[in-house]
Coordinates of C-alpha atoms in Angstrom, one line a residue:
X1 CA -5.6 -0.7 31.4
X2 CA -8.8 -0.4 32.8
X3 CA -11.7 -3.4 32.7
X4 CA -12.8 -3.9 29.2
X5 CA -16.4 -3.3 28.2
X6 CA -18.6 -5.5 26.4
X7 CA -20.6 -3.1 23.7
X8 CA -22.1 -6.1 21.6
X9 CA -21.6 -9.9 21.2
X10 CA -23.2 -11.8 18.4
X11 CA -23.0 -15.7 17.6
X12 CA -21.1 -16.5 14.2
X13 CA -20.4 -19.7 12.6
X14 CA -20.5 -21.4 16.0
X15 CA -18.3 -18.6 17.5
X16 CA -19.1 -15.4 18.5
X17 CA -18.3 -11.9 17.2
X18 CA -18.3 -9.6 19.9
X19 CA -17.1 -5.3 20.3
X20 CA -15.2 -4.4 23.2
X21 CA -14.0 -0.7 24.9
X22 CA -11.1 -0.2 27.3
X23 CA -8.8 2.8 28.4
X24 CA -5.8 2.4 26.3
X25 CA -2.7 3.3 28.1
X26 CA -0.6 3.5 25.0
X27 CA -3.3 6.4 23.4
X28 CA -4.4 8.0 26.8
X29 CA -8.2 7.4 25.4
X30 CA -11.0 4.6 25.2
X31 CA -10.1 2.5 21.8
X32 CA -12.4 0.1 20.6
X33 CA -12.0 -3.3 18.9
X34 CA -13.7 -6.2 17.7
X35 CA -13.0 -10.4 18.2
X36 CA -14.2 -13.2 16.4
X37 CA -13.4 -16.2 18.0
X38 CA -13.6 -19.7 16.7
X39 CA -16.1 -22.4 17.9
X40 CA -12.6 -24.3 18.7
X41 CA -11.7 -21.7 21.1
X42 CA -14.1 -23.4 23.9
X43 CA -12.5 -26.2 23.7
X44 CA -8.6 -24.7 23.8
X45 CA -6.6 -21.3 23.3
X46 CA -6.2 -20.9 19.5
X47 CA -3.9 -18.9 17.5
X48 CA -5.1 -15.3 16.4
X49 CA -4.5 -13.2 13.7
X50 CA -4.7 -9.7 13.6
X51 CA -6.6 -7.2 10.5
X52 CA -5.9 -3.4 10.3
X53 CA -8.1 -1.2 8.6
X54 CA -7.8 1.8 6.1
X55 CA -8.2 5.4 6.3
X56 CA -11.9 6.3 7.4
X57 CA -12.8 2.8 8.7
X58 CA -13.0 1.9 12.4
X59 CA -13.1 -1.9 13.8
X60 CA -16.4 -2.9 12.2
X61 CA -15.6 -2.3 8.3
X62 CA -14.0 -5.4 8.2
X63 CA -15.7 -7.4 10.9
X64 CA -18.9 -6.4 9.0
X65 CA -18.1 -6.5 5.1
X66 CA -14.9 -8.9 4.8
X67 CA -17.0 -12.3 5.1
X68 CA -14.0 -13.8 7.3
X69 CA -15.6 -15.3 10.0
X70 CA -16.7 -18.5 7.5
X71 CA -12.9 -19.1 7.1
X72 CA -11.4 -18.3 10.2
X73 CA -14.0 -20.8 11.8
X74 CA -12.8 -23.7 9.8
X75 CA -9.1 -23.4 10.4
X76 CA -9.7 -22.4 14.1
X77 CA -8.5 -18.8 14.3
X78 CA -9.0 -15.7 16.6
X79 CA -9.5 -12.5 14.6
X80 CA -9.1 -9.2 16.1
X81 CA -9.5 -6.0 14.6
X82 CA -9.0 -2.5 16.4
X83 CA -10.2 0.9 15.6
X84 CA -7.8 2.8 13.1
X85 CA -7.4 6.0 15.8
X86 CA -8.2 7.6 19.3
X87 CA -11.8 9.4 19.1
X88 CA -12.7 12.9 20.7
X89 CA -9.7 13.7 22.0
X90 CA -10.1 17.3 21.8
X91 CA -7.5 18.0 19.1
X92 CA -8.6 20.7 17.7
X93 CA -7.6 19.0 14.0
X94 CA -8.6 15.6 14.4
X95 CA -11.8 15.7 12.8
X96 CA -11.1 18.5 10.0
X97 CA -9.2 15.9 7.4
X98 CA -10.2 12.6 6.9
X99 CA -6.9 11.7 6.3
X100 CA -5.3 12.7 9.3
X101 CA -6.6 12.3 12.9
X102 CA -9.9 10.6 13.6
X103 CA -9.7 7.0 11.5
X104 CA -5.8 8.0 10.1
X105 CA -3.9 7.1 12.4
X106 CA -1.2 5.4 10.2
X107 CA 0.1 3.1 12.8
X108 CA 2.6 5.3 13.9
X109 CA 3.7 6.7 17.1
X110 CA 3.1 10.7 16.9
X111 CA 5.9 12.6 18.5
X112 CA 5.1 16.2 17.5
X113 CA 2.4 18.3 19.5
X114 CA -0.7 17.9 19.6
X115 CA -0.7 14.4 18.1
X116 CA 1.7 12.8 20.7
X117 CA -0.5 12.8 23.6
X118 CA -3.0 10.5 22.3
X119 CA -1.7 9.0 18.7
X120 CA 0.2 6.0 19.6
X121 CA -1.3 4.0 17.2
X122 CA 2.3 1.4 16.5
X123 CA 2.5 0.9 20.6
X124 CA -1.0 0.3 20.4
X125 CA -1.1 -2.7 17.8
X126 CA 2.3 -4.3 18.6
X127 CA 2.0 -3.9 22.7
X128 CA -0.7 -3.4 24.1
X129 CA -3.7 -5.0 22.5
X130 CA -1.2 -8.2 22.0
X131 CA -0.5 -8.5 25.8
X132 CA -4.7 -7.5 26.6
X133 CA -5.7 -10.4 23.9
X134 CA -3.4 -13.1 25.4
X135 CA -4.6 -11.9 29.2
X136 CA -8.2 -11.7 28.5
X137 CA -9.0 -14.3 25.9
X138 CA -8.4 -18.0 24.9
X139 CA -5.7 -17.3 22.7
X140 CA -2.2 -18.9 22.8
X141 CA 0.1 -16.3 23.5
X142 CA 3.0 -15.1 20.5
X143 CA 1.3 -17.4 18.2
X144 CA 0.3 -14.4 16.0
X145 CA 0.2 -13.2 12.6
X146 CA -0.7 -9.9 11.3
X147 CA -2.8 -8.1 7.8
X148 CA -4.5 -5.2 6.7
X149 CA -6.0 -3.0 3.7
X150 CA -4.5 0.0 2.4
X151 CA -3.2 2.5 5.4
X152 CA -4.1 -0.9 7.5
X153 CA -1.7 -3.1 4.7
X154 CA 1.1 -0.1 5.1
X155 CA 0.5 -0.9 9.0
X156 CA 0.4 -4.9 8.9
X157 CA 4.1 -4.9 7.1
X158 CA 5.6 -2.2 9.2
X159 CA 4.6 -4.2 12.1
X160 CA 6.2 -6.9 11.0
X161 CA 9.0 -6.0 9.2
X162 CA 10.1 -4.0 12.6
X163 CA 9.0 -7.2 14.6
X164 CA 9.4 -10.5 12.7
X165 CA 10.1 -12.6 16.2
X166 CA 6.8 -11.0 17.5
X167 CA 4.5 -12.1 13.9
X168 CA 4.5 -15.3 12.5
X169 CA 2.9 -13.9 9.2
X170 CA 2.1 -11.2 6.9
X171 CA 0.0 -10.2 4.3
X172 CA -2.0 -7.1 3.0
X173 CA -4.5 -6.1 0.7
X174 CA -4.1 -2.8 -1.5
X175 CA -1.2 -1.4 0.9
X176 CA 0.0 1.9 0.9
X177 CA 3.4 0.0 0.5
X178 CA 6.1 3.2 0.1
X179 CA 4.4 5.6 2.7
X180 CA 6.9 8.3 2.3
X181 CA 6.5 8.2 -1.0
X182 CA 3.0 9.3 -1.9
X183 CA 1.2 12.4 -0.5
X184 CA -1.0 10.7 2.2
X185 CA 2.5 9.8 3.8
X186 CA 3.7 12.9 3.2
X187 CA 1.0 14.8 5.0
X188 CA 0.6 12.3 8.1
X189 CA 4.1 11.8 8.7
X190 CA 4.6 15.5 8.5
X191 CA 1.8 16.1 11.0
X192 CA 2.7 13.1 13.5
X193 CA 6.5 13.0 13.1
X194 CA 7.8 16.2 11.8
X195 CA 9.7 17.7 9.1
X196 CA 13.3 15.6 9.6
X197 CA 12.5 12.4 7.0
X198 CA 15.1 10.3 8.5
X199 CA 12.7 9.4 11.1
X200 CA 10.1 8.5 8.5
X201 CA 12.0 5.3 7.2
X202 CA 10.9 3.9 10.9
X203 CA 7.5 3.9 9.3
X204 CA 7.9 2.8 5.3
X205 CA 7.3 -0.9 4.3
X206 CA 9.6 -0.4 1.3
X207 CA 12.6 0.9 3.7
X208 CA 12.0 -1.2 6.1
X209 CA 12.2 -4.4 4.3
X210 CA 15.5 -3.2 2.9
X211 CA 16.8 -4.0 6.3
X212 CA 16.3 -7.8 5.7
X213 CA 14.3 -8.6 9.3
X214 CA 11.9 -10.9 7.0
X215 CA 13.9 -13.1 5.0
X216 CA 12.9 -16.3 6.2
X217 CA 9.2 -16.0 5.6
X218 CA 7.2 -14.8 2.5
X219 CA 4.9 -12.0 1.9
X220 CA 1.7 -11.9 0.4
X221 CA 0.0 -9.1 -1.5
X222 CA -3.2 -8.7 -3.2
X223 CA -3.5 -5.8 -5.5
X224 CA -6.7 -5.0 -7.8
X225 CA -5.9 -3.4 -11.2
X226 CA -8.5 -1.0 -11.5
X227 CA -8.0 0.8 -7.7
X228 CA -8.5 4.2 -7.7
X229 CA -5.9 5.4 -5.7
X230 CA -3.3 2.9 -7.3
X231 CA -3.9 4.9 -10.6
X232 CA -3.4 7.8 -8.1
X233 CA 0.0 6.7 -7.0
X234 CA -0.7 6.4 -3.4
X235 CA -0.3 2.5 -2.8
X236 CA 2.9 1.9 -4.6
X237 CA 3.3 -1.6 -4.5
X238 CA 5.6 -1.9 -7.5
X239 CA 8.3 -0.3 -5.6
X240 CA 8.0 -2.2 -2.3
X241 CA 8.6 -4.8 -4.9
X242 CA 11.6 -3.8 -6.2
X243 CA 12.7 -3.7 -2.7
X244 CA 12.0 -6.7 -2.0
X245 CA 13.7 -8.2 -4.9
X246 CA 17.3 -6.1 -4.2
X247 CA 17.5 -7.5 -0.9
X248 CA 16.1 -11.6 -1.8
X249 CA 12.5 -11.2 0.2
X250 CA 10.0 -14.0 -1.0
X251 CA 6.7 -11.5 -2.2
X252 CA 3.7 -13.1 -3.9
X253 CA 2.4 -9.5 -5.4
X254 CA -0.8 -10.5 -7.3
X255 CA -2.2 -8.1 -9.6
X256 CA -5.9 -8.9 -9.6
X257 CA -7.5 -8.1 -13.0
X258 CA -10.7 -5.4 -12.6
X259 CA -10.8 -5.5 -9.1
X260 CA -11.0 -2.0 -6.7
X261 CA -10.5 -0.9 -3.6
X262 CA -13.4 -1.8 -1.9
X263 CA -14.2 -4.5 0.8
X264 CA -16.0 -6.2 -2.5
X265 CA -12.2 -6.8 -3.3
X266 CA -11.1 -8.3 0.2
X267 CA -13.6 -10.4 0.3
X268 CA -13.2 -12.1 -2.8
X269 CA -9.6 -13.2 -1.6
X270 CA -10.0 -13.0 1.6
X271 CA -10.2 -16.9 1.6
X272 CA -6.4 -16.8 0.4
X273 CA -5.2 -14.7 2.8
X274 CA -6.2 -16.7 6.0
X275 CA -4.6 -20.4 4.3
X276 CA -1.6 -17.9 3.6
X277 CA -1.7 -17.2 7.5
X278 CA -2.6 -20.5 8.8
X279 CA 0.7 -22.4 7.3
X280 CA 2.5 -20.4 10.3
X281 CA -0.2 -20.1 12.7
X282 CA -1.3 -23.7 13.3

């Protein structure tokens, strides 16, 4: 990994909020993130969780719109938030879809051509940003918990369904929870893993939990009832559910009454979400 650069730094409820670039290994490309970090974090390495966005969004959506800086500087947590894809590759279709390539990169590692050579998305968030976090900032190392919205949600629980010794905690807003089941799974797994399906369980929260990694810790999930694209069957959290209840996983799946997709949504609850985290974290 090459030295990171410092794009932007602003101060933030007595910490800072600052954008960062470096040459990822994992995605052979510059990726991008962003890092709040507490006022408490001069004074001692703090815990940190990390946020994954949805499809179209890059690192600042959230750092920008999800007001979670207030919070995280009262309980004393590192928030980091990476870009949702490699940029400018030169894939020829990276930029023709806005559900597949530039901002879609579904957290998954891409084994078919051209994908492979740069959209490593899962190494990414579970290996390498991890071990450049706990290098480069005051953070205590593998005290971590994980979250996201919608293609960023699907992305928090695979995480740590495939890696519960590696997250202390989990939680998503509006996740595309059952990512072979709906058609932006279909297409992106398709595209970045092939046509053999098997290999697509790797990446589905509601086959993964089926395999009972998470059953000593509990999952929260924020849903708004009037989401588009739940209407539209692509977030599917009622069957994630019913997963979770075959196999005895503890899921607090709240059904929030006229609320949408938007970052209007995650911020109203956003408040929840980080006490959810910081049970484990501190």
């Amino acid at each position: 990994m090459s030295k990171l650069t410092l794009n932007a730094q602003h101060r933030c409820f007595g910490g800072s909020v600052s954008y960062y670039q470096h040459s990822s290994s994992a995605c052979n490309a510059p990726m991008r993130f962003s890092v709040f970090l507490p006022p408490q974090a001069n004074i001692s390495p703090v815990p940190v969780l990390y946020f994954l966005s949805g499809l179209t969004c890059s690192e600042d959506n959230f750092t920008v719109k999800s007001g979670v800086q207030r919070e995280a500087a009262e309980l004393g947590i590192a928030i980091i938030a990476p870009d949702t894809s490699p940029r400018q590759t030169g894939i020829p279709e990276e930029d023709t879809d806005y559900d597949l390539g530039s901002g879609a990169g579904f957290y998954v590692d891409a084994t078919q051509s051209p994908w492979q050579a740069h959209y490593q998305m899962y190494s990414y968030v579970v290996e390498e940003l991890p071990q450049l976090i706990e290098t480069e900032f005051p953070v205590i190392a593998g005290r971590r918990g994980i979250f996201g919205h919608s293609m960023g949600g699907h992305g928090a629980l695979i995480c740590a369904l495939r890696n519960p010794h590696h997250y202390l905690s989990v939680s998503a807003f509006a996740p595309i929870a059952a990512l072979k089941q709906c058609v932006w799974g279909r297409k992106a797994l398709g595209h970045y893993l092939g046509s053999d399906q098997t290999l697509w369980n790797a990446y589905d929260a509601t086959e993964l939990v089926k395999q009972k990694t998470w059953l000593d810790k509990p999952i929260l999930i924020d849903q708004g009832t009037e989401d588009q694209f739940l209407r539209q069957q692509q977030l599917l959290p009622d069957r994630f559910a019913e997963a979770c209840e075959t196999v005895g996983q503890s899921l607090t799946l709240r059904y929030q009454d006229g609320y949408d997709h938007s970052y209007f949504f995650v911020a109203s609850f956003i408040r929840d979400h980080l006490q959810h985290h910081a049970q484990f974290l501190q």
